[in-house]
Amino acid sequence: AVISAHLARANNFGDVASKEAAQETLVTLIGLIIGVPFARIEWLSLYVTLSVFFFLTWLHIYANIKAVRCLRLRTLTRHRIHLLLKNFFTDSAKL
């Protein structure tokens, strides 16, 4: 919800949420269209299947990390407050 609120710049949270749901549905459909025929190929070895699975899992996690790093959230979590105070006191000690 925080990420959707971040993307809703002009108080259009409902519009952003509906577009997000539509995109998620499309991506799921594409995954099914590609994945079902792939899963039915009987001559694929376990090695190939696991290699493709782990590569796609790695790609998914990598893309998520890159996408989250692009966000500029205007809220402070406990972790952000810790980093902010640590930086503040470290820089203050240098003065």
JSON list of N, CA and C in Angstrom, two decimals, residues 14 19 38 66 82 87:
[
{"chain": "A", "resi": 14, "resn": "GLY", "atom": "N", "xyz": [-6.92, 4.96, -6.42]},
{"chain": "A", "resi": 14, "resn": "GLY", "atom": "CA", "xyz": [-7.77, 3.92, -7.02]},
{"chain": "A", "resi": 14, "resn": "GLY", "atom": "C", "xyz": [-7.36, 3.60, -8.44]},
{"chain": "A", "resi": 19, "resn": "LYS", "atom": "N", "xyz": [-4.72, -0.16, -12.22]},
{"chain": "A", "resi": 19, "resn": "LYS", "atom": "CA", "xyz": [-3.71, -0.41, -13.25]},
{"chain": "A", "resi": 19, "resn": "LYS", "atom": "C", "xyz": [-2.71, -1.46, -12.79]},
{"chain": "A", "resi": 38, "resn": "PHE", "atom": "N", "xyz": [6.20, -25.24, -21.46]},
{"chain": "A", "resi": 38, "resn": "PHE", "atom": "CA", "xyz": [7.54, -25.59, -20.98]},
{"chain": "A", "resi": 38, "resn": "PHE", "atom": "C", "xyz": [7.48, -26.76, -20.01]},
{"chain": "A", "resi": 66, "resn": "LYS", "atom": "N", "xyz": [16.06, -3.78, -7.89]},
{"chain": "A", "resi": 66, "resn": "LYS", "atom": "CA", "xyz": [16.30, -2.58, -8.69]},
{"chain": "A", "resi": 66, "resn": "LYS", "atom": "C", "xyz": [15.08, -1.65, -8.67]},
{"chain": "A", "resi": 82, "resn": "HIS", "atom": "N", "xyz": [17.21, 4.64, 11.97]},
{"chain": "A", "resi": 82, "resn": "HIS", "atom": "CA", "xyz": [18.50, 4.18, 12.49]},
{"chain": "A", "resi": 82, "resn": "HIS", "atom": "C", "xyz": [19.64, 4.67, 11.58]},
{"chain": "A", "resi": 87, "resn": "ASN", "atom": "N", "xyz": [24.13, 8.23, 10.61]},
{"chain": "A", "resi": 87, "resn": "ASN", "atom": "CA", "xyz": [24.82, 9.15, 9.72]},
{"chain": "A", "resi": 87, "resn": "ASN", "atom": "C", "xyz": [24.98, 10.53, 10.35]}
]
